[in-house]
Every structure is written in structure tokens, then in C-alpha cells.
Short mmCIF file of C-alpha atoms in Angstrom, two decimals:
data_model
loop_
_atom_site.label_atom_id
_atom_site.label_comp_id
_atom_site.label_asym_id
_atom_site.label_seq_id
_atom_site.Cartn_x
_atom_site.Cartn_y
_atom_site.Cartn_z
CA MET R 1 17.05 12.62 -0.90
CA ILE R 2 15.28 10.00 1.21
CA ILE R 3 12.72 10.26 3.99
CA GLU R 4 12.63 7.34 6.44
CA LEU R 5 9.77 6.64 8.82
CA HIS R 6 10.20 4.34 11.84
CA LEU R 7 7.16 3.60 14.00
CA LEU R 8 6.44 1.56 17.11
CA GLN R 9 2.75 0.69 17.34
CA SER R 10 1.11 -1.60 19.88
CA PHE R 11 -2.11 -3.41 19.00
CA PRO R 12 -4.31 -5.21 21.54
CA VAL R 13 -6.32 -8.34 20.65
CA SER R 14 -6.34 -8.30 16.85
CA ASN R 15 -6.06 -10.23 13.61
CA LEU R 16 -5.06 -7.42 11.28
CA ASN R 17 -3.55 -9.45 8.45
CA ARG R 18 -4.56 -13.10 8.05
CA ASP R 19 -2.79 -15.98 6.35
CA ASP R 20 -4.43 -18.65 4.19
CA VAL R 21 -5.92 -20.46 7.21
CA GLY R 22 -7.19 -17.33 8.97
CA GLN R 23 -4.43 -16.93 11.54
CA PRO R 24 -2.47 -13.70 12.08
CA LYS R 25 0.60 -13.70 9.86
CA THR R 26 3.91 -14.51 11.54
CA ALA R 27 7.61 -14.72 10.76
CA THR R 28 10.61 -16.25 12.51
CA PHE R 29 13.12 -13.52 13.35
CA GLY R 30 16.04 -13.82 15.73
CA GLY R 31 15.00 -17.40 16.45
CA SER R 32 11.55 -16.39 17.75
CA THR R 33 8.09 -16.32 16.25
CA ARG R 34 6.99 -12.74 15.63
CA GLY R 35 3.72 -11.16 14.66
CA ARG R 36 3.81 -9.83 11.10
CA ILE R 37 1.81 -7.45 8.95
CA SER R 38 2.69 -7.65 5.26
CA SER R 39 3.97 -4.63 3.37
CA GLN R 40 1.15 -5.03 0.84
CA CYS R 41 -1.41 -4.80 3.62
CA LEU R 42 0.22 -1.66 5.02
CA LYS R 43 0.46 -0.04 1.59
CA ARG R 44 -3.21 -0.64 0.86
CA SER R 45 -4.17 0.77 4.26
CA ALA R 46 -2.10 3.87 3.53
CA ARG R 47 -3.43 4.28 -0.03
CA GLN R 48 -6.96 4.48 1.29
CA LEU R 49 -5.98 7.54 3.35
CA PHE R 50 -4.18 9.55 0.68
CA THR R 51 -7.15 11.77 -0.12
CA LYS R 52 -7.42 12.67 3.58
CA HIS R 53 -3.84 13.90 3.62
CA GLY R 54 -3.63 16.24 0.65
CA LEU R 55 -4.27 14.35 -2.59
CA THR R 56 -7.39 14.49 -4.76
CA ASP R 57 -9.31 11.51 -6.16
CA THR R 58 -7.91 12.14 -9.64
CA GLU R 59 -4.36 11.99 -8.27
CA THR R 60 -4.79 8.51 -6.84
CA GLY R 61 -4.99 5.21 -8.66
CA ILE R 62 -7.05 2.04 -8.79
CA ARG R 63 -5.86 -1.55 -8.93
CA THR R 64 -8.26 -3.59 -11.03
CA LYS R 65 -8.90 -6.36 -13.54
CA ARG R 66 -12.22 -4.77 -14.51
CA LEU R 67 -11.24 -2.10 -17.01
CA ARG R 68 -13.27 -3.89 -19.71
CA ASN R 69 -16.55 -3.79 -17.78
CA GLU R 70 -16.08 -0.21 -16.59
CA ALA R 71 -15.22 1.12 -20.05
CA ALA R 72 -18.12 -0.80 -21.60
CA ALA R 73 -20.51 0.69 -19.04
CA LEU R 74 -19.19 4.16 -19.86
CA LEU R 75 -19.73 3.57 -23.58
CA ALA R 76 -23.27 2.38 -22.85
CA LYS R 77 -23.95 5.68 -21.06
CA ARG R 78 -22.78 7.42 -24.23
CA GLY R 79 -25.37 5.56 -26.29
CA ARG R 80 -23.55 2.43 -27.44
CA ASP R 81 -25.11 -1.01 -27.07
CA GLU R 82 -23.74 -2.38 -23.79
CA GLN R 83 -23.37 -5.99 -24.93
CA GLU R 84 -21.64 -4.97 -28.14
CA ALA R 85 -19.49 -2.53 -26.20
CA ALA R 86 -18.15 -5.35 -24.04
CA GLY R 87 -16.85 -7.15 -27.13
CA VAL R 88 -15.45 -3.98 -28.62
CA VAL R 89 -13.56 -3.05 -25.44
CA THR R 90 -12.24 -6.62 -25.16
CA ALA R 91 -10.90 -6.32 -28.71
CA GLY R 92 -9.51 -2.89 -27.87
CA LEU R 93 -7.63 -4.16 -24.83
CA GLU R 94 -6.21 -7.04 -26.86
CA GLN R 95 -5.17 -4.61 -29.57
CA LEU R 96 -3.34 -2.61 -26.91
CA GLY R 97 -1.52 -5.76 -25.78
CA PHE R 98 -3.58 -6.89 -22.77
CA GLY R 99 -5.10 -10.37 -22.57
CA VAL R 100 -8.75 -10.52 -21.48
CA ASP R 101 -10.91 -13.42 -20.30
CA GLN R 102 -13.73 -13.38 -22.86
CA ASP R 103 -16.41 -14.64 -20.43
CA LYS R 104 -15.59 -12.69 -17.29
CA GLY R 105 -14.15 -9.66 -18.99
CA LEU R 106 -11.18 -9.56 -16.62
CA THR R 107 -7.67 -8.65 -17.69
CA GLU R 108 -4.99 -11.27 -17.08
CA TYR R 109 -3.64 -9.48 -14.06
CA LEU R 110 -4.41 -6.51 -11.85
CA LEU R 111 -3.52 -3.24 -13.55
CA PHE R 112 -2.50 -0.29 -11.39
CA VAL R 113 -3.80 2.76 -13.25
CA GLY R 114 -5.10 6.27 -12.76
CA THR R 115 -8.82 6.94 -12.56
CA THR R 116 -8.71 8.47 -16.06
CA ALA R 117 -7.64 5.13 -17.61
CA ILE R 118 -11.27 4.03 -18.00
CA GLU R 119 -12.16 7.19 -19.91
CA HIS R 120 -9.08 6.90 -22.13
CA LEU R 121 -9.89 3.27 -22.91
CA ALA R 122 -13.51 4.10 -23.70
CA GLY R 123 -12.41 6.95 -25.99
CA TYR R 124 -9.92 4.70 -27.80
CA CYS R 125 -12.61 2.09 -28.45
CA ASP R 126 -15.23 4.66 -29.44
CA ASP R 127 -12.91 6.18 -32.06
CA ARG R 128 -12.24 2.73 -33.58
CA TRP R 129 -15.68 1.25 -33.02
CA ASP R 130 -16.31 -0.28 -36.46
CA THR R 131 -12.84 -1.83 -36.75
CA LEU R 132 -12.89 -3.28 -33.23
CA ALA R 133 -16.49 -4.49 -33.61
CA ALA R 134 -15.42 -6.48 -36.69
CA VAL R 135 -12.51 -7.97 -34.74
CA ALA R 136 -14.84 -8.86 -31.87
CA ALA R 137 -17.30 -10.56 -34.21
CA ALA R 138 -14.54 -12.61 -35.80
CA LYS R 139 -13.37 -13.80 -32.40
CA ASP R 140 -16.83 -14.43 -30.99
CA GLY R 141 -16.93 -17.66 -28.99
CA LYS R 142 -13.21 -17.87 -28.33
CA LYS R 143 -12.54 -18.10 -24.62
CA LYS R 144 -8.76 -18.09 -24.62
CA PRO R 145 -7.35 -14.60 -24.01
CA ALA R 146 -5.78 -13.19 -27.14
CA LYS R 147 -3.08 -10.57 -27.19
CA ALA R 148 -1.87 -8.59 -30.16
CA LYS R 149 1.49 -6.93 -30.42
CA PRO R 150 0.54 -3.26 -30.43
CA ASP R 151 1.81 -1.14 -33.32
CA LYS R 152 3.40 2.26 -32.84
CA ASN R 153 0.09 4.12 -32.67
CA ASP R 154 -1.52 1.59 -30.35
CA LEU R 155 1.54 1.67 -28.08
CA ALA R 156 1.18 5.44 -27.82
CA GLU R 157 -2.49 5.02 -26.87
CA ALA R 158 -1.63 2.38 -24.29
CA LYS R 159 0.99 4.68 -22.75
CA ARG R 160 -1.60 7.44 -22.63
CA MET R 161 -4.08 5.14 -20.88
CA LEU R 162 -1.47 3.94 -18.40
CA ASP R 163 0.21 7.31 -17.89
CA ALA R 164 1.11 7.64 -14.19
CA THR R 165 2.77 11.07 -14.15
CA ARG R 166 -0.29 12.47 -12.33
CA VAL R 167 -1.06 9.37 -10.27
CA ALA R 168 0.68 9.71 -6.94
CA ASP R 169 0.25 6.20 -5.56
CA VAL R 170 1.49 4.57 -8.76
CA ALA R 171 4.49 6.92 -8.59
CA LEU R 172 4.98 5.97 -4.94
CA PHE R 173 4.53 2.21 -5.07
CA GLY R 174 5.41 1.46 -8.67
CA ARG R 175 3.91 -0.80 -11.28
CA MET R 176 5.14 -3.91 -13.07
CA ILE R 177 3.55 -5.27 -16.24
CA ALA R 178 5.47 -8.38 -17.18
CA ASP R 179 4.46 -8.39 -20.86
CA ASN R 180 5.53 -4.82 -21.59
CA LYS R 181 8.28 -3.12 -19.62
CA ASP R 182 7.45 0.20 -21.28
CA PHE R 183 4.57 0.51 -18.82
CA ASN R 184 6.62 -0.27 -15.70
CA VAL R 185 7.14 2.36 -13.00
CA ASP R 186 9.96 2.06 -10.46
CA ALA R 187 8.59 2.59 -6.94
CA ALA R 188 9.65 5.70 -5.05
CA SER R 189 8.68 4.15 -1.73
CA GLN R 190 9.85 0.95 -0.07
CA VAL R 191 7.74 -0.58 2.71
CA ALA R 192 8.91 -3.31 5.09
CA HIS R 193 6.79 -6.02 6.64
CA ALA R 194 5.95 -4.93 10.16
CA LEU R 195 7.38 -7.28 12.81
CA SER R 196 6.58 -7.54 16.49
CA THR R 197 9.45 -6.41 18.69
CA HIS R 198 8.88 -9.42 20.95
CA ALA R 199 7.97 -13.08 20.62
CA VAL R 200 4.28 -13.83 20.11
CA ALA R 201 1.99 -16.84 20.26
CA THR R 202 -1.25 -17.09 18.34
CA GLU R 203 -4.23 -17.45 20.65
CA PHE R 204 -7.82 -18.51 20.03
CA ASP R 205 -11.08 -16.88 21.02
CA TYR R 206 -13.77 -19.53 21.57
CA TYR R 207 -17.15 -17.96 20.92
CA THR R 208 -20.80 -18.96 20.98
CA ALA R 209 -23.93 -17.31 19.63
CA VAL R 210 -27.56 -17.81 20.59
CA ASP R 211 -30.66 -17.64 18.39
CA ASP R 212 -32.70 -14.69 19.72
CA LEU R 213 -35.98 -16.37 18.72
CA LYS R 214 -35.23 -19.75 20.29
CA PRO R 215 -37.86 -20.90 22.83
CA GLU R 216 -36.84 -20.37 26.45
CA ALA R 217 -37.22 -24.08 27.15
CA GLU R 218 -34.35 -24.87 24.78
CA SER R 219 -30.78 -24.36 25.95
CA GLY R 220 -27.38 -24.38 24.34
CA ALA R 221 -25.57 -22.34 21.71
CA ASP R 222 -26.67 -22.13 18.10
CA MET R 223 -23.25 -21.29 16.73
CA ILE R 224 -19.82 -22.26 18.03
CA GLY R 225 -16.44 -21.36 16.63
CA THR R 226 -12.98 -19.95 17.19
CA VAL R 227 -11.23 -16.81 15.99
CA ASP R 228 -7.43 -16.54 15.94
CA PHE R 229 -5.71 -13.46 17.34
CA ASN R 230 -2.56 -12.08 18.87
CA ALA R 231 -1.53 -8.91 20.69
CA ALA R 232 1.76 -7.29 19.73
CA CYS R 233 3.91 -4.18 19.55
CA TYR R 234 5.09 -3.78 15.94
CA TYR R 235 8.09 -2.07 14.42
CA ARG R 236 7.09 -0.47 11.11
CA TYR R 237 9.48 0.95 8.54
CA ALA R 238 9.03 2.72 5.20
CA ASN R 239 11.13 5.08 3.11
CA LEU R 240 10.50 7.54 0.31
CA ASP R 241 12.99 8.51 -2.40
CA LEU R 242 12.02 12.09 -3.23
CA ASP R 243 14.20 12.21 -6.35
CA ARG R 244 12.54 9.09 -7.77
CA LEU R 245 9.12 10.49 -6.84
CA ARG R 246 9.91 13.73 -8.68
CA GLN R 247 11.03 11.76 -11.73
CA ASN R 248 7.88 9.60 -11.68
CA LEU R 249 5.68 12.70 -11.43
CA ALA R 250 7.40 14.42 -14.35
CA GLY R 251 9.06 17.07 -12.22
CA ASP R 252 5.86 18.59 -10.82
CA ASP R 253 7.27 19.95 -7.55
CA GLU R 254 3.87 20.99 -6.21
CA LEU R 255 2.44 17.49 -6.68
CA VAL R 256 5.65 15.95 -5.30
CA ALA R 257 5.28 18.01 -2.12
CA ARG R 258 1.65 17.00 -1.65
CA ALA R 259 2.40 13.35 -2.45
CA ALA R 260 5.19 13.32 0.15
CA GLN R 261 2.86 14.92 2.69
CA ALA R 262 0.14 12.37 1.93
CA TRP R 263 2.64 9.49 2.13
CA LEU R 264 3.91 10.59 5.54
CA GLY R 265 0.49 11.32 7.03
CA ALA R 266 -1.14 8.21 5.62
CA PHE R 267 1.55 5.81 6.85
CA ILE R 268 1.44 7.25 10.33
CA HIS R 269 -2.34 6.84 10.48
CA ALA R 270 -2.63 3.58 8.49
CA VAL R 271 -4.28 0.72 10.37
CA PRO R 272 -5.15 -2.56 8.59
CA SER R 273 -8.85 -3.39 8.44
CA GLY R 274 -8.67 -7.12 9.26
CA LYS R 275 -11.22 -8.20 11.90
CA GLN R 276 -11.71 -4.62 13.05
CA ASN R 277 -15.49 -4.95 13.39
CA SER R 278 -15.06 -7.68 15.99
CA MET R 279 -11.84 -6.48 17.67
CA ALA R 280 -11.63 -2.69 17.15
CA ALA R 281 -7.84 -2.57 17.44
CA ARG R 282 -7.75 1.12 16.53
CA THR R 283 -4.51 2.29 18.09
CA MET R 284 -1.98 4.91 17.01
CA PRO R 285 1.82 4.73 16.91
CA ASP R 286 3.44 5.61 20.23
CA THR R 287 7.05 6.18 19.18
CA LEU R 288 7.99 7.88 15.92
CA LEU R 289 11.39 8.48 14.37
CA GLY R 290 11.77 10.35 11.10
CA VAL R 291 15.07 10.64 9.25
CA VAL R 292 15.88 12.74 6.18
CA ARG R 293 19.11 11.74 4.45
CA ASP R 294 20.94 12.45 1.21
CA GLY R 295 21.51 8.76 0.50
CA GLY R 296 21.39 5.27 1.91
CA ALA R 297 18.67 3.80 4.10
CA TRP R 298 18.62 2.04 7.47
CA ASN R 299 15.90 -0.41 8.42
CA LEU R 300 16.23 -0.63 12.21
CA ALA R 301 14.60 -4.06 12.61
CA ASN R 302 17.85 -5.51 13.97
CA ALA R 303 17.22 -3.50 17.11
CA PHE R 304 14.79 -6.32 17.91
CA LEU R 305 16.87 -9.28 16.75
CA LYS R 306 16.83 -10.22 20.42
CA PRO R 307 13.13 -10.20 21.40
CA VAL R 308 12.15 -7.44 23.80
CA THR R 309 10.92 -8.62 27.20
CA GLY R 310 9.64 -7.00 30.37
CA ASP R 311 6.55 -5.38 31.82
CA ASP R 312 6.63 -2.27 29.61
CA ILE R 313 7.14 -3.53 26.08
CA MET R 314 6.72 -0.10 24.47
CA ALA R 315 9.33 1.56 26.71
CA ALA R 316 11.76 -1.32 26.17
CA SER R 317 11.13 -1.29 22.41
CA THR R 318 11.69 2.47 22.27
CA ALA R 319 14.97 2.10 24.16
CA SER R 320 16.14 -0.66 21.81
CA LEU R 321 15.16 1.32 18.70
CA THR R 322 16.89 4.55 19.70
CA GLN R 323 19.99 2.76 21.01
CA HIS R 324 20.39 0.82 17.75
CA PHE R 325 19.97 4.02 15.73
CA GLN R 326 22.67 5.72 17.78
CA GLN R 327 24.99 2.72 17.39
CA LEU R 328 24.61 2.80 13.60
CA ARG R 329 25.31 6.52 13.53
CA THR R 330 28.42 6.06 15.64
CA PHE R 331 29.79 3.17 13.60
CA TYR R 332 28.81 4.17 10.04
CA GLY R 333 28.78 7.93 10.54
CA SER R 334 25.92 10.34 10.00
CA SER R 335 27.27 12.69 7.34
CA SER R 336 24.44 11.74 4.97
CA ILE R 337 21.74 12.42 7.58
CA ARG R 338 20.23 15.89 7.22
CA THR R 339 17.94 15.66 10.17
CA ALA R 340 16.44 13.17 12.59
CA VAL R 341 13.28 13.91 14.54
CA ALA R 342 11.78 11.71 17.26
CA ALA R 343 8.44 11.91 19.03
CA SER R 344 6.61 9.87 21.64
CA VAL R 345 3.00 9.98 22.77
CA THR R 346 4.00 8.81 26.26
CA GLY R 347 7.20 10.85 26.43
CA GLN R 348 9.46 7.82 26.89
CA LEU R 349 12.26 9.04 24.64
CA PRO R 350 15.82 8.67 25.95
CA ASP R 351 18.40 11.36 25.17
CA MET R 352 19.61 11.04 21.58
CA ASP R 353 22.61 13.02 20.35
CA GLY R 354 21.92 14.74 17.04
CA THR R 355 18.18 14.00 17.12
CA ASP R 356 15.53 16.66 17.63
CA THR R 357 12.32 15.92 19.50
CA ALA R 358 8.78 16.94 18.61
CA THR R 359 5.86 17.23 21.00
CA SER R 360 3.00 16.81 18.49
CA ILE R 361 2.29 15.04 15.25
CA ASP R 362 2.03 18.35 13.38
CA GLU R 363 5.45 19.42 14.62
CA PHE R 364 6.91 16.00 13.74
CA THR R 365 5.59 15.92 10.17
CA SER R 366 6.31 19.57 9.44
CA ARG R 367 9.96 19.20 10.47
CA ILE R 368 10.42 16.10 8.33
CA LEU R 369 8.75 17.62 5.29
CA ALA R 370 10.63 20.91 5.67
CA ALA R 371 13.97 19.08 5.73
CA GLY R 372 12.94 17.04 2.70
CA ALA R 373 11.99 20.18 0.77
CA THR R 374 15.32 21.91 1.37
CA PRO R 375 17.60 21.80 -1.72
CA ALA R 376 20.90 19.97 -1.38
#
């Protein structure tokens, strides 16, 4: 069973997701330049809201290279020498199959783990302190990351440390560890890059700043620069495979239900943080379409293959979105669709056969979640 979320969200002057030169990200779609917000940016924005929509801190994960330093600090609190602990934990991570930079103490790549991973790692190293301390002393001065092939017992410990059956965002967004596929988790949620429904052009804000303590006799600016921005109405799409989520969370239906609720609420409210202090582009989605289906998935971005134009971009985008959805249902059939629910802040929804309407966000989310919770 799959939940799909389609959103239309208009942002004023903003630079929500920058590229390598500081400009708002873009993509060419339908022959026109569009504003773009990367899926990774949207997922991070949503992850930061999970605890506000039904999950606890212990049910969410962290993405880090700093397991060594955190576990060493925890061992120091337990009475171990902190400097020695750093070497012991480095040896422990290598024994578990993870390369570590000896100077910085960073793992080779970001690890997506539950908050209990630090405690598990510290416990593993504490139990094997003398053995790992000897290994660390033998390797002292070597800067090249070393990785051991973990034995059966070490592999079991590594699986315990990386266990994600109680970590909702790892279950939702997955995890890939190239060196050991045993630790991989297939994502239950897919998230598209958001694209503007219309053509955009990057603009530039020329700014100046004045030194408050400068003598009145002196004139001119003390700082001059430019900030890139655009203004765009974005189409956002994400889906959630509830069966995969249930499998990733070891069949815990109560946690699955709360994770689905958190996913839906967080993605609706997610707003990227880029340049918000200077632009405050804190807007909410205007048009929402939720679909619960038994199989398949429809990204409706092709509704905007031809860029939307006109004075009311949101109304035109809503019309294009709903028309394209209806066309797909007519052509491909809708036997797999359990329910479709649409909502609009401004009430600009056209008539849609086979689609219910909701008049509030609570009504919208409750209908979607109720349909997703109904057995096949």
C-alpha cells in the first residue's frame, strides 16, 4: 500500500537550496529553466520535524561521521582516559569494519544510525578495552584508515549498533553502506526534487551596509555585495510504501502508524532553511492532493511540462495538476487507487470525479492516514 503526497507551494523572494556558487538550484524541464529544491534538502527539512509530529527522539536517527568522538566522550564520562578512549574506539570501529581517519576521528563516510548507536559502540569498546587498547598502541602513528573484516561475533555487534528497526527515519529514507550490504536498508519513502511549475530567472539583490560607528563626516557604504534569489511556485512530490515501512520496522504496527503520521505531517510543514534569516520565506502549501493506492505511483510533474503562465500562478498550477491527475486516471484506470483527497487553502479546487475534498489540514491528514491503515 502506498501513500502519495502532491503539494503546490509558492515561495516569495528566497534562496532555499543553493548550488556550489550560491545561486538557487535550477533544472531544465520542458525546455525551460525551473527553480529546484533537491530531494535531500526536503528530506532533511522533514526529518527535523519528525518529533513534532508523533515520534520520540529515540525513534529518530542521526547522520554523522563523529561516532568515534562521541563514544570516546561517553567512555570518558564513565571513567576511562579520554585520549586513550579515542584510540580504543578507533580500533573498535576498524574491528567492526569501518575505516576511521586517525587524526580527525571521522569515519570514512556519513553513517545513518539510531541515537543508541553511540552507547552500543561505547559498550562494545568498554567490554574489549584491553584487546582494543593493544591494537591501538600497535597502530599508533598510522594515519591511513584501516579496516578489518569483522568476524561472526563482530558482525553481530555491528548489526546491533546499526540496528534500524526502531529508527523511523532510517526506515523511511534508507541507508547504504557500500562496504557491507548487510547494513543496508531499502527506503520506504521516495522524494522527488521540487520543481517550479513555471519558468524562472535567478535575480540578484544588491545590498550595502554601513558602519554604525563611522563619523558623520564620512559617507559611503562599508560593505557591498549581492545575494542571489528567485520567487517560484513549486510542485512537490513524495510517496511512502507502508508495506516496506512495516518490514523495516520489524512489523511494529504502532510505530508504523506513528511513523506514517510523522512522515505526512512533516512533509507538509517542511520548509528548507536556506537564507531564511534574511528572506523569511515561511509559506505553507496552498494545494494538497493525497492518494492512497494498492500499487504503482504517479509523479504528476508532467502536468507542468509546459510552463504555467498567467496572473494567478497558483490557480493555474492547481488546474494543471488536477487535470493531469484526472487524465491519468481516465487513461490508465484507477482500480488501484483506494482514495484521493484534495484540499486548498484558497479554495481554488476544480471539480474532480472520484476525489474527496477536505476543508482543513486535520481532515486531510486523517482521511489519508485512515485509508492507509485499512487492511486490503
